[in-house]
mmCIF file of C-alpha atoms in Angstrom:
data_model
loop_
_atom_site.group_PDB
_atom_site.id
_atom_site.type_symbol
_atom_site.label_atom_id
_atom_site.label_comp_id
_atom_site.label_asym_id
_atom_site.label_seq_id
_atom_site.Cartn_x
_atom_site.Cartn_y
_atom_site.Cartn_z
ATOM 1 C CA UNK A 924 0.000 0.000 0.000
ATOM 2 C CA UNK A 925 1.241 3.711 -0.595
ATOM 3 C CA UNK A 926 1.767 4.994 2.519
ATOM 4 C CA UNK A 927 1.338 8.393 1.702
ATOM 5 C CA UNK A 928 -2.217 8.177 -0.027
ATOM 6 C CA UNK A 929 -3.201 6.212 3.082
ATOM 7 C CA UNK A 930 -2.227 9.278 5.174
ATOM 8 C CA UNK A 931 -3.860 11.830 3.128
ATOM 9 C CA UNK A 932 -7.145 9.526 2.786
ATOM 10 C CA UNK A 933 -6.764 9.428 6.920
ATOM 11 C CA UNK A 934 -6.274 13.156 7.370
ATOM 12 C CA UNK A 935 -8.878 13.795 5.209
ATOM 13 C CA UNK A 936 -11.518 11.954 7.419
ATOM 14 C CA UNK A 937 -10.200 13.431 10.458
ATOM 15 C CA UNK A 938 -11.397 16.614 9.262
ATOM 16 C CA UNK A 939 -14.298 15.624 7.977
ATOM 17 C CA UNK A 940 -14.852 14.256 11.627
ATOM 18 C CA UNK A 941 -13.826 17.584 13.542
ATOM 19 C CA UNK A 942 -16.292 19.754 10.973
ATOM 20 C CA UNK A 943 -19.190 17.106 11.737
ATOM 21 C CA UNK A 944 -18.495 17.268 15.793
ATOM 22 C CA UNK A 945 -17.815 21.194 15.246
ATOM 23 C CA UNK A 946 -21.490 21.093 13.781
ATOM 24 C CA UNK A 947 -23.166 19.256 15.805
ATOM 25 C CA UNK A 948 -22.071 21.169 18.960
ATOM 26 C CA UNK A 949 -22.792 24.915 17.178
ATOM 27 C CA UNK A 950 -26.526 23.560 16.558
ATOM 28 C CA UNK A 951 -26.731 22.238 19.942
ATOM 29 C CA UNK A 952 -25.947 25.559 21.115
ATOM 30 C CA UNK A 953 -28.865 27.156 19.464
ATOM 31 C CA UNK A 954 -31.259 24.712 19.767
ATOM 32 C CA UNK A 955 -30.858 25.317 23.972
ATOM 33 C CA UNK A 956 -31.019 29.312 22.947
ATOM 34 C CA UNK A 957 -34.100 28.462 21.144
ATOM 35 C CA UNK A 958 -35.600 26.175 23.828
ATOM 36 C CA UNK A 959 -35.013 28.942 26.454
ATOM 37 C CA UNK A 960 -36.568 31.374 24.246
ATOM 38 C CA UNK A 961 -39.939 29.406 23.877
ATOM 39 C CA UNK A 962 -40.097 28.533 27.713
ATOM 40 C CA UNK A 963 -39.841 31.745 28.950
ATOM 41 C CA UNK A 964 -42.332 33.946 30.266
ATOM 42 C CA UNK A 965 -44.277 36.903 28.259
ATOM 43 C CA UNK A 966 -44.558 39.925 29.774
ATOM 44 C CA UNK A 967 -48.733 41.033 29.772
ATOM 45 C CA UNK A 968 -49.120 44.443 28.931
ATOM 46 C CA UNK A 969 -52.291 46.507 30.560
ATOM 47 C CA UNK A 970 -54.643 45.627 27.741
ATOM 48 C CA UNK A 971 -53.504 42.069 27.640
ATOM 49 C CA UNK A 972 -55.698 39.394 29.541
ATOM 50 C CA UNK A 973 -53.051 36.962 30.885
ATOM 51 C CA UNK A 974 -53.286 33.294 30.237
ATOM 52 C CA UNK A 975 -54.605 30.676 33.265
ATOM 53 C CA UNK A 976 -52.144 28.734 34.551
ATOM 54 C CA UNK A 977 -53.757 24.975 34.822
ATOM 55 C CA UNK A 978 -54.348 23.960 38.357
ATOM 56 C CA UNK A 979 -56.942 21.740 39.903
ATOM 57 C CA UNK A 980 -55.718 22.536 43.663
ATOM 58 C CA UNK A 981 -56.870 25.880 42.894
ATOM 59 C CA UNK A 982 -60.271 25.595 41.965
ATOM 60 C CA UNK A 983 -63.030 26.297 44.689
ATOM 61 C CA UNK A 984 -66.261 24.646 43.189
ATOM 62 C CA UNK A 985 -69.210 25.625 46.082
ATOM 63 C CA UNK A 986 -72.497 24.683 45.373
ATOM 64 C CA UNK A 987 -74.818 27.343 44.560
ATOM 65 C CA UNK A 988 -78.638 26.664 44.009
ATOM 66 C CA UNK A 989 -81.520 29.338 44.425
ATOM 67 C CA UNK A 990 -85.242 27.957 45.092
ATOM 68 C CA UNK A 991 -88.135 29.452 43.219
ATOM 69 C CA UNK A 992 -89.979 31.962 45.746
ATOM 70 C CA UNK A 993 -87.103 31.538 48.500
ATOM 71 C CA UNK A 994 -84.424 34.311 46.459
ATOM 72 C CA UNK A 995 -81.961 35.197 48.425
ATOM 73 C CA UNK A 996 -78.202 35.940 48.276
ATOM 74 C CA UNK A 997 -75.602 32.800 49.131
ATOM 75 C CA UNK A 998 -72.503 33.801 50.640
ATOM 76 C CA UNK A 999 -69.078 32.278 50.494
ATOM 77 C CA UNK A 1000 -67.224 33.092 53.095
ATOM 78 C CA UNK A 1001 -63.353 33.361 52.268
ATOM 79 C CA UNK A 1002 -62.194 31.952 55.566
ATOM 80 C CA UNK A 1003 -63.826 28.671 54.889
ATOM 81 C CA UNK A 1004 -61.363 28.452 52.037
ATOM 82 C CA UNK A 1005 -58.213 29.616 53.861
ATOM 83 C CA UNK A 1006 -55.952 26.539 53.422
ATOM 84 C CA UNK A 1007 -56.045 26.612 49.676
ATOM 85 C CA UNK A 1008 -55.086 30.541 50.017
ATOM 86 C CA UNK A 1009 -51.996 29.200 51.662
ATOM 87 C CA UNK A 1010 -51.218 26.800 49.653
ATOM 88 C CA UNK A 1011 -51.683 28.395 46.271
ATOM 89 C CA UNK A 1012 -51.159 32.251 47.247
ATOM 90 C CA UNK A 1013 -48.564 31.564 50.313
ATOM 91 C CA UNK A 1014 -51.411 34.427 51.944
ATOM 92 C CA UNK A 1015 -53.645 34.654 54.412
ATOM 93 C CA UNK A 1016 -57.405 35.862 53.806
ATOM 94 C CA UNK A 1017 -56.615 39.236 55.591
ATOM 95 C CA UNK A 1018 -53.183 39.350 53.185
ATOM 96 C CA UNK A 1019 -55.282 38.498 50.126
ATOM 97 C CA UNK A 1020 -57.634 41.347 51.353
ATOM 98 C CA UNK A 1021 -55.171 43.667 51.593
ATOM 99 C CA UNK A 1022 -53.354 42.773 48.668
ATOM 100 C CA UNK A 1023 -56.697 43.558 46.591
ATOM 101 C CA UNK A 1024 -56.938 47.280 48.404
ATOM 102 C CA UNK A 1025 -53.387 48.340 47.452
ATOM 103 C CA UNK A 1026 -53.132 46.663 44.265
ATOM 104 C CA UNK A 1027 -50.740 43.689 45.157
ATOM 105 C CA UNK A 1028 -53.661 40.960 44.293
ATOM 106 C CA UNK A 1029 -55.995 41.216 41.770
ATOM 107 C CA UNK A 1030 -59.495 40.276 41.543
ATOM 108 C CA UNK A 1031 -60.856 39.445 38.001
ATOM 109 C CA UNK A 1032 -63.241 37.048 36.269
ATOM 110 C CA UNK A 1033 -61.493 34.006 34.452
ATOM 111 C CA UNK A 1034 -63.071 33.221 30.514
ATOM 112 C CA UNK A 1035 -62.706 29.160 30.805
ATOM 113 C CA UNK A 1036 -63.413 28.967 27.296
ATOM 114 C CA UNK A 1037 -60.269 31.001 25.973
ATOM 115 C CA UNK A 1038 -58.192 30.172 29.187
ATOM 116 C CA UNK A 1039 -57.251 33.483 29.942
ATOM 117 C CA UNK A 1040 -57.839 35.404 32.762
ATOM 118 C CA UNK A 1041 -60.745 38.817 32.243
ATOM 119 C CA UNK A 1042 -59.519 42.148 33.183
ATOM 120 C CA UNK A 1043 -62.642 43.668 32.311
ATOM 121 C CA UNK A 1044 -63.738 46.430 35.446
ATOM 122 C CA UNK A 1045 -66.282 45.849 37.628
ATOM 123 C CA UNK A 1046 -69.919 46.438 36.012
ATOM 124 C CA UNK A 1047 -72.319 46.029 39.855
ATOM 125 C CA UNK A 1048 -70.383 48.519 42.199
ATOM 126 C CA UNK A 1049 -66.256 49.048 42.266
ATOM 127 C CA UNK A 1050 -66.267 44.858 43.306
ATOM 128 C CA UNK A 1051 -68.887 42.980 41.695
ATOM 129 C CA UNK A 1052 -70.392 42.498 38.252
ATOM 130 C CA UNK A 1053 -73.495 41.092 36.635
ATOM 131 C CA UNK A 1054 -73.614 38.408 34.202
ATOM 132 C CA UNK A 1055 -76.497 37.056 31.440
ATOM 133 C CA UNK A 1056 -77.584 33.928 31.063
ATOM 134 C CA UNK A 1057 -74.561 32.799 29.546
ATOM 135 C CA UNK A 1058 -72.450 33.591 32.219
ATOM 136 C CA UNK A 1059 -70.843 36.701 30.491
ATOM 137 C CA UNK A 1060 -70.109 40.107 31.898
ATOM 138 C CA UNK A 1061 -73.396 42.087 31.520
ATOM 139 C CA UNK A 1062 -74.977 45.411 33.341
ATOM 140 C CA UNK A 1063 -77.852 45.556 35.080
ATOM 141 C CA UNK A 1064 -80.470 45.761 32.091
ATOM 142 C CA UNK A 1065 -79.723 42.243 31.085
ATOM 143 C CA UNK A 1066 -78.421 40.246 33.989
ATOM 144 C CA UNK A 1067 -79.719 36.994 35.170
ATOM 145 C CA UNK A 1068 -77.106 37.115 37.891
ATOM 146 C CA UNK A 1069 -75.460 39.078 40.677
ATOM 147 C CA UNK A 1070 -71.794 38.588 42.404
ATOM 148 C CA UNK A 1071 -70.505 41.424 45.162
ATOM 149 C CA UNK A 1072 -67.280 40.887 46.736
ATOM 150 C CA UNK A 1073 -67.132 42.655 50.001
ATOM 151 C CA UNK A 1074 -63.828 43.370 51.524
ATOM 152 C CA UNK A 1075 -64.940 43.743 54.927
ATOM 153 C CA UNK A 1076 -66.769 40.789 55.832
ATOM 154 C CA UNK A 1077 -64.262 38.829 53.829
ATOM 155 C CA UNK A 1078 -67.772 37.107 51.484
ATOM 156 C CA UNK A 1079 -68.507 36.601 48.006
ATOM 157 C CA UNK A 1080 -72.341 37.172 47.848
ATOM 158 C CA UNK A 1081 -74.261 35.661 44.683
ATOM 159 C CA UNK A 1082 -78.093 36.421 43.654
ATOM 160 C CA UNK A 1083 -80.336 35.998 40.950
ATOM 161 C CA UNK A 1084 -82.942 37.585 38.749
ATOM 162 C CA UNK A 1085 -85.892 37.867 40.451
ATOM 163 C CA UNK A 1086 -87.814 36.180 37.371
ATOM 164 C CA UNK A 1087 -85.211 33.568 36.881
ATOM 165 C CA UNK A 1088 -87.388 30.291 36.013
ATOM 166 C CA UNK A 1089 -86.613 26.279 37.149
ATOM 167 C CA UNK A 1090 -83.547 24.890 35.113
ATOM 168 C CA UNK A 1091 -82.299 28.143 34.962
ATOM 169 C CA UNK A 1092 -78.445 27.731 34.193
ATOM 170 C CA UNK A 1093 -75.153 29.782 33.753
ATOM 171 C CA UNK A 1094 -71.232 29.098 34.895
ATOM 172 C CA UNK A 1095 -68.452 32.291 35.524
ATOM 173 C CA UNK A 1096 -65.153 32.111 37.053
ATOM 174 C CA UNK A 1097 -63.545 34.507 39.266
ATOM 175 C CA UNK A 1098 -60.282 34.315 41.120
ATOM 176 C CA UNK A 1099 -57.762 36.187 43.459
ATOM 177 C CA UNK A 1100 -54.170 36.451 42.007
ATOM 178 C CA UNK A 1101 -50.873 37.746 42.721
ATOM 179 C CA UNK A 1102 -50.211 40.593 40.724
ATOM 180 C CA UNK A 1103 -47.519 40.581 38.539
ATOM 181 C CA UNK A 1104 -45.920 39.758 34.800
ATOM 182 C CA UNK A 1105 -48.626 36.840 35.231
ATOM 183 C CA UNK A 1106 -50.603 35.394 37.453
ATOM 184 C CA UNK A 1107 -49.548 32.242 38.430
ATOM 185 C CA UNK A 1108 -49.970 32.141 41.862
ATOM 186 C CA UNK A 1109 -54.159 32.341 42.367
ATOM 187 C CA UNK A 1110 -57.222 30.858 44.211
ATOM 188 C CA UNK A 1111 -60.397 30.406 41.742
ATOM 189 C CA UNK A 1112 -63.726 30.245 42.162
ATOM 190 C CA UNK A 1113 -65.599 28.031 39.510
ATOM 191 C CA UNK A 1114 -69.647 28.709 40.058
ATOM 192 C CA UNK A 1115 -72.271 26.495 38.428
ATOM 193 C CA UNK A 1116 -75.396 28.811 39.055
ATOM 194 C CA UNK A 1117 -78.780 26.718 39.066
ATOM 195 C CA UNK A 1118 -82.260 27.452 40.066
ATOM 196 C CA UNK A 1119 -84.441 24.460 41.298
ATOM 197 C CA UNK A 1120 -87.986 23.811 42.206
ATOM 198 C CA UNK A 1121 -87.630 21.368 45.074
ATOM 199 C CA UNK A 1122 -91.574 22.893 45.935
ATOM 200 C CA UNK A 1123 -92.950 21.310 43.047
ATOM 201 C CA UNK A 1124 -95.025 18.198 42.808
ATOM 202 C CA UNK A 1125 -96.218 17.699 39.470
ATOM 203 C CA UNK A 1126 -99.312 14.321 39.257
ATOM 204 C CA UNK A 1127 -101.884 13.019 37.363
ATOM 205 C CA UNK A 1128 -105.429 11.206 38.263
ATOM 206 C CA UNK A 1129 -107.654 9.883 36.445
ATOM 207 C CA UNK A 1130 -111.112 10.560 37.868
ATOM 208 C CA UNK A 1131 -114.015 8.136 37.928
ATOM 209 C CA UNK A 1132 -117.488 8.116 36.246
ATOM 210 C CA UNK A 1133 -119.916 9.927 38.297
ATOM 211 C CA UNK A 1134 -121.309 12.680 39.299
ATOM 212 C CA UNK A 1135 -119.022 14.462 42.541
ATOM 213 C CA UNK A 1136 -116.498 11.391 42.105
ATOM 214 C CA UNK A 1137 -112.848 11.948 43.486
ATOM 215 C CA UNK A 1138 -110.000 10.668 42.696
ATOM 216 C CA UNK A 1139 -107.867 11.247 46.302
ATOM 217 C CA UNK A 1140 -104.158 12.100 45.969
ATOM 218 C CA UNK A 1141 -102.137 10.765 49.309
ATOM 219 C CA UNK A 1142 -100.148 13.394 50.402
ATOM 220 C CA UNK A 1143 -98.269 10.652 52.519
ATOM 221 C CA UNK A 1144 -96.262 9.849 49.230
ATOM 222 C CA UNK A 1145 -94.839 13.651 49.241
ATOM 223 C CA UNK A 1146 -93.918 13.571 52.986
ATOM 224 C CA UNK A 1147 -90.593 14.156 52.323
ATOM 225 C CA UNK A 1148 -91.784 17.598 50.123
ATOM 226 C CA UNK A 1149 -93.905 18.471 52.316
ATOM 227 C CA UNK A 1150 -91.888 18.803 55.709
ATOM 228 C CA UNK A 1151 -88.570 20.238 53.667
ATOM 229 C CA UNK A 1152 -90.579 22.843 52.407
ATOM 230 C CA UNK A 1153 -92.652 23.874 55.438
ATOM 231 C CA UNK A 1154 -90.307 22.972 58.020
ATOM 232 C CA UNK A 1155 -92.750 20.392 59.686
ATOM 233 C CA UNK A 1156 -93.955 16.473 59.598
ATOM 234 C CA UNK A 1157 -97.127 15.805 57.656
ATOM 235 C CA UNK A 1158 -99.282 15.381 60.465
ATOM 236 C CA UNK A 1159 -97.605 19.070 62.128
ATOM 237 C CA UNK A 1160 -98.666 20.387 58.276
ATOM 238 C CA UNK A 1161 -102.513 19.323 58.199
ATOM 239 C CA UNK A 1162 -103.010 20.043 61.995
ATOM 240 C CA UNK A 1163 -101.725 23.446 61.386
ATOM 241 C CA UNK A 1164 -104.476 23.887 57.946
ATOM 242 C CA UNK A 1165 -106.811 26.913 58.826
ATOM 243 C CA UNK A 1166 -109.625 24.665 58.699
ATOM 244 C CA UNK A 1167 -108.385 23.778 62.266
ATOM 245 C CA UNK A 1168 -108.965 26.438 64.934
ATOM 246 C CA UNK A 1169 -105.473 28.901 65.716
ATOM 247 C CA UNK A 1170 -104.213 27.213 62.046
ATOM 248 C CA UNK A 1171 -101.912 29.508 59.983
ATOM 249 C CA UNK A 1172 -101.375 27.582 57.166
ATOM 250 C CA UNK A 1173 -103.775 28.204 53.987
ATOM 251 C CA UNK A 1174 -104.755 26.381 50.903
ATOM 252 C CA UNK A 1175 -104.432 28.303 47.548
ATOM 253 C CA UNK A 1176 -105.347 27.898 44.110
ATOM 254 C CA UNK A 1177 -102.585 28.620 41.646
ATOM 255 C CA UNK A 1178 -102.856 29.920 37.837
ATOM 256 C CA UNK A 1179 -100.507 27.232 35.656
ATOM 257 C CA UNK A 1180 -100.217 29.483 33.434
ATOM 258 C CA UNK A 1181 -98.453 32.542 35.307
ATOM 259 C CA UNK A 1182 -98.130 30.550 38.491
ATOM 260 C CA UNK A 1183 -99.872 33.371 40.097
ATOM 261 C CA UNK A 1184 -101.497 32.567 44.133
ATOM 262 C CA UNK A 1185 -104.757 33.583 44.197
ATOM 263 C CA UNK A 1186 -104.934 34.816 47.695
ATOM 264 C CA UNK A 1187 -107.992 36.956 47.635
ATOM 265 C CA UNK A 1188 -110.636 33.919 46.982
ATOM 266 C CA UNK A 1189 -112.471 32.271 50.356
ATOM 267 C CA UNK A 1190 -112.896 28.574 50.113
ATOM 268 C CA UNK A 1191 -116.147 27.717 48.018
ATOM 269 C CA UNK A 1192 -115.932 24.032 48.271
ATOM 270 C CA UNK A 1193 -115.769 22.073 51.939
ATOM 271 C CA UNK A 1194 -113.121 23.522 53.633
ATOM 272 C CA UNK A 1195 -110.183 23.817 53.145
ATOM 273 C CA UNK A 1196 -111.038 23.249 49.360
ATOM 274 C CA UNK A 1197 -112.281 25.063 45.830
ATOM 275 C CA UNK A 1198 -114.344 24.757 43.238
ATOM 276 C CA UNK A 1199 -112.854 25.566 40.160
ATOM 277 C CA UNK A 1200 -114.422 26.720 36.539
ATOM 278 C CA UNK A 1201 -112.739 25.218 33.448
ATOM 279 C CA UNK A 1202 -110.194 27.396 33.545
ATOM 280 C CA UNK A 1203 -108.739 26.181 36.992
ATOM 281 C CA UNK A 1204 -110.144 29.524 38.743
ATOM 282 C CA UNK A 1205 -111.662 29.672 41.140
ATOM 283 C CA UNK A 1206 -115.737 29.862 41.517
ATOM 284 C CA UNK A 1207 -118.819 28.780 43.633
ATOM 285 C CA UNK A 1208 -120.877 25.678 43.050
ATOM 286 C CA UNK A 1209 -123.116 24.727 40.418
ATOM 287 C CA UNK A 1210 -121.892 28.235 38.540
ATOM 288 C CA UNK A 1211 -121.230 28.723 34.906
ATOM 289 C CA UNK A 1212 -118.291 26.449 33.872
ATOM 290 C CA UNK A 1213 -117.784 24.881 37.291
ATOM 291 C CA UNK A 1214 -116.148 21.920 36.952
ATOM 292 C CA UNK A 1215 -113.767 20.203 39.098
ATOM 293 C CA UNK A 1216 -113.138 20.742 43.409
ATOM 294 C CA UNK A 1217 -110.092 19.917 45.279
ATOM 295 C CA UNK A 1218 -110.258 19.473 49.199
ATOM 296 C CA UNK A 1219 -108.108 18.807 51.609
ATOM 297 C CA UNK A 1220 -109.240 15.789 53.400
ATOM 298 C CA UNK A 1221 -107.420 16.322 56.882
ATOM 299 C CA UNK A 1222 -108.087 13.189 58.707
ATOM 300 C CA UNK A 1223 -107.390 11.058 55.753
ATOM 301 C CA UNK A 1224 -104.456 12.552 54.774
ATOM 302 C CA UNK A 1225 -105.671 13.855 50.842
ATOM 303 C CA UNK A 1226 -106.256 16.147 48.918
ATOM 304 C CA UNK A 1227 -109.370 14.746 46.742
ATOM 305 C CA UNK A 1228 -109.789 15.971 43.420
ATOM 306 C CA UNK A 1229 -113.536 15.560 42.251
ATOM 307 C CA UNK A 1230 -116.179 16.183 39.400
ATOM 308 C CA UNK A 1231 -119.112 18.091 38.981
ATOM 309 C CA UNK A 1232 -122.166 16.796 36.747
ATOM 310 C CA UNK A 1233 -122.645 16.590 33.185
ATOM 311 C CA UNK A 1234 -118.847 16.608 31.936
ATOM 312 C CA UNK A 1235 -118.034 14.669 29.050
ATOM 313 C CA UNK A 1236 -116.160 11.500 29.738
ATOM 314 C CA UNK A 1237 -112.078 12.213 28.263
ATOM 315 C CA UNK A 1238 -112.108 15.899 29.257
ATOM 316 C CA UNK A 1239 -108.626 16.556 30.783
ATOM 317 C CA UNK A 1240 -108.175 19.748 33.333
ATOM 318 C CA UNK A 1241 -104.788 21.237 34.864
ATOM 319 C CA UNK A 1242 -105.062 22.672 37.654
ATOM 320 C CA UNK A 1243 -102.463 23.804 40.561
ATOM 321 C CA UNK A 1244 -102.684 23.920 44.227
ATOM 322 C CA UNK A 1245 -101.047 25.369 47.105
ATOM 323 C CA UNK A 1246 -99.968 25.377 50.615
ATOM 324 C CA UNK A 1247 -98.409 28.542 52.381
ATOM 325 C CA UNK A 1248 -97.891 29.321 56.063
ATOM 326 C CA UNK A 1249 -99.134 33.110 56.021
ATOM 327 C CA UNK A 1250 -96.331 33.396 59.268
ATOM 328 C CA UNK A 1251 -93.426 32.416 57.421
ATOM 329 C CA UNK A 1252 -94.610 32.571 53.463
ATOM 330 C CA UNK A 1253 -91.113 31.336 52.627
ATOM 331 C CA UNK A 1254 -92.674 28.129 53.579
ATOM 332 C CA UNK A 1255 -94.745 26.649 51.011
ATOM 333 C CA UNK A 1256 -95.461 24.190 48.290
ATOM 334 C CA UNK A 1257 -97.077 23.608 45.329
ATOM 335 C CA UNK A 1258 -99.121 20.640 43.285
ATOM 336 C CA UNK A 1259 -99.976 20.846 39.263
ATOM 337 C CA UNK A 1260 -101.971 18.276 38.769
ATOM 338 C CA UNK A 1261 -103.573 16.841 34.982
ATOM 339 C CA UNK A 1262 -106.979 15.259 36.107
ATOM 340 C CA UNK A 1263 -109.094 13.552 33.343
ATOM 341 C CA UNK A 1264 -112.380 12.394 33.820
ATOM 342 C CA UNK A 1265 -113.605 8.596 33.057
#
């Protein structure tokens, strides 16, 4: 072999191997300036919304559910929550209070959907704001909810529309942060607003042929319904009717339409009980359209639901009753009932 073309063949690699390593170190280089470039943090301007920061430990998720005719606000009281201000914040309540008066924490709403945190200023005093039915920001003309954040008591406070309906929904966020480039370091409140109807009983009968025949609905099936909603057993309720001497609690009949009381009519069937026109209203016997009455039977425990004369066999009538203690009227309950004649 020629010595000398085997040297210049073996230099020749060599270099080739120095300009590879030499390459392969250079790209290295930048690929760490690149990597440090993407994982660093972006500085949020005034008018920028910074992004959330994923973190289940921080989400507070209380339960929040308004009852038809019982509106009132539900407060969250901060200190119940003070442990996961520690561990997320590193604050205290009375820091993160402070922090929010000289500017050190912020208080904002959180848009889940884009992931960003919602500088937008308060819109219901300098520490609340209202929101619609989607849970966006709103102003009073079109909210369908309320959330003030009092500094003093240390509360969130939550309401809703006065004519919010049953299965009412919306969702908003709002959290606490530490102010700064971004805010990592927060406590969030995730509210799932509902309104429910636990004073509802909706039923059917089916009423026999007859003239005056009943068809009696047992109230002790709605027990339960009954003494959440008045605050008393069954037997308590129905010794407490006003057909008993001293009793305070009334029987109503209700428009299904408008779910309007009608608390001006006396009883006109055997009390306490109705007769009722075709319309569900109330009227007197053997009047023009009378048609159905509904009495509370105390001593059996019913409420029968009964038939005047001459009505077609197949006609169907909704009607509503209801039961309010005229001491406490937050104390109530309702029954639509479908009744159709055999």
């Amino acid at each position: 072999m020629d010595y000398k073309n085997f040297q210049n063949r073996f230099n020749m690699k060599r270099n080739i191997l120095y300009l590879l390593i030499a390459f392969i170190t250079l790209t290295f280089v930048a690929c760490e300036d690149n990597v440090d470039d993407a994982v660093s943090k972006h500085v949020y301007g005034e008018d920028e919304n910074p992004y959330l920061r994923a973190d289940v430990n921080a989400r507070i998720a209380p339960t929040v559910e308004f009852e038809i005719g019982r509106f009132a606000p539900i407060v969250i009281k901060l200190d119940d929550y003070a442990e996961i201000f520690q561990e997320e914040m590193g604050m205290t309540v009375d820091q993160v209070i402070s922090g929010v008066k000289d500017g050190s924490v912020v208080f904002y709403n959180i848009n889940v959907s884009r992931n960003v945190w919602d500088k937008t200023a308060p819109t219901n005093g300098s520490t609340g704001w209202y929101y619609n039915s989607a849970g966006g920001i709103s102003t009073s003309v079109d909210y369908k909810a309320i959330l003030d954040f009092d500094m003093n008591a240390k509360t969130i406070s939550l309401n809703i529309h006065p004519d919010a309906k049953a299965g009412d929904m919306l969702s908003f966020n709002v959290g606490f942060a530490i102010n700064g480039d971004n805010y990592d370091k927060y406590a969030r409140f995730a509210f799932d607003v509902a309104v429910t109807d636990p004073s509802l009983i909706i039923t059917t009968v089916s009423i026999p042929a007859g003239d005056y025949a009943n068809a009696p609905i047992d109230l002790t099936k709605y027990a339960d319904i009954i003494e959440y909603n008045m605050k008393m057993s069954l037997d308590e309720f129905l010794a407490a009717l006003d057909a008993n001497e001293g009793g305070t609690i009334h029987m109503y009949v209700i428009d299904t339409e408008n779910e309007a009381w009608d608390d001006t009519s006396s009883y006109t069937g055997n009390a306490p009980g109705y007769w009722m026109n075709n319309l569900g209203q109330v009227c007197a016997w053997n009047t023009e359209g009378f048609s159905l009455f509904a009495e509370t039977w105390i001593a059996d425990k019913k409420l029968a639901i009964g038939r005047a004369p001459g009505i077609n066999a197949g006609t169907t009538f909704k009607i509503g009753i209801g039961y309010k203690d005229t001491e406490a009227e937050d104390r109530f309950f309702r029954i639509i009932i479908t009744a159709t004649l055999e």
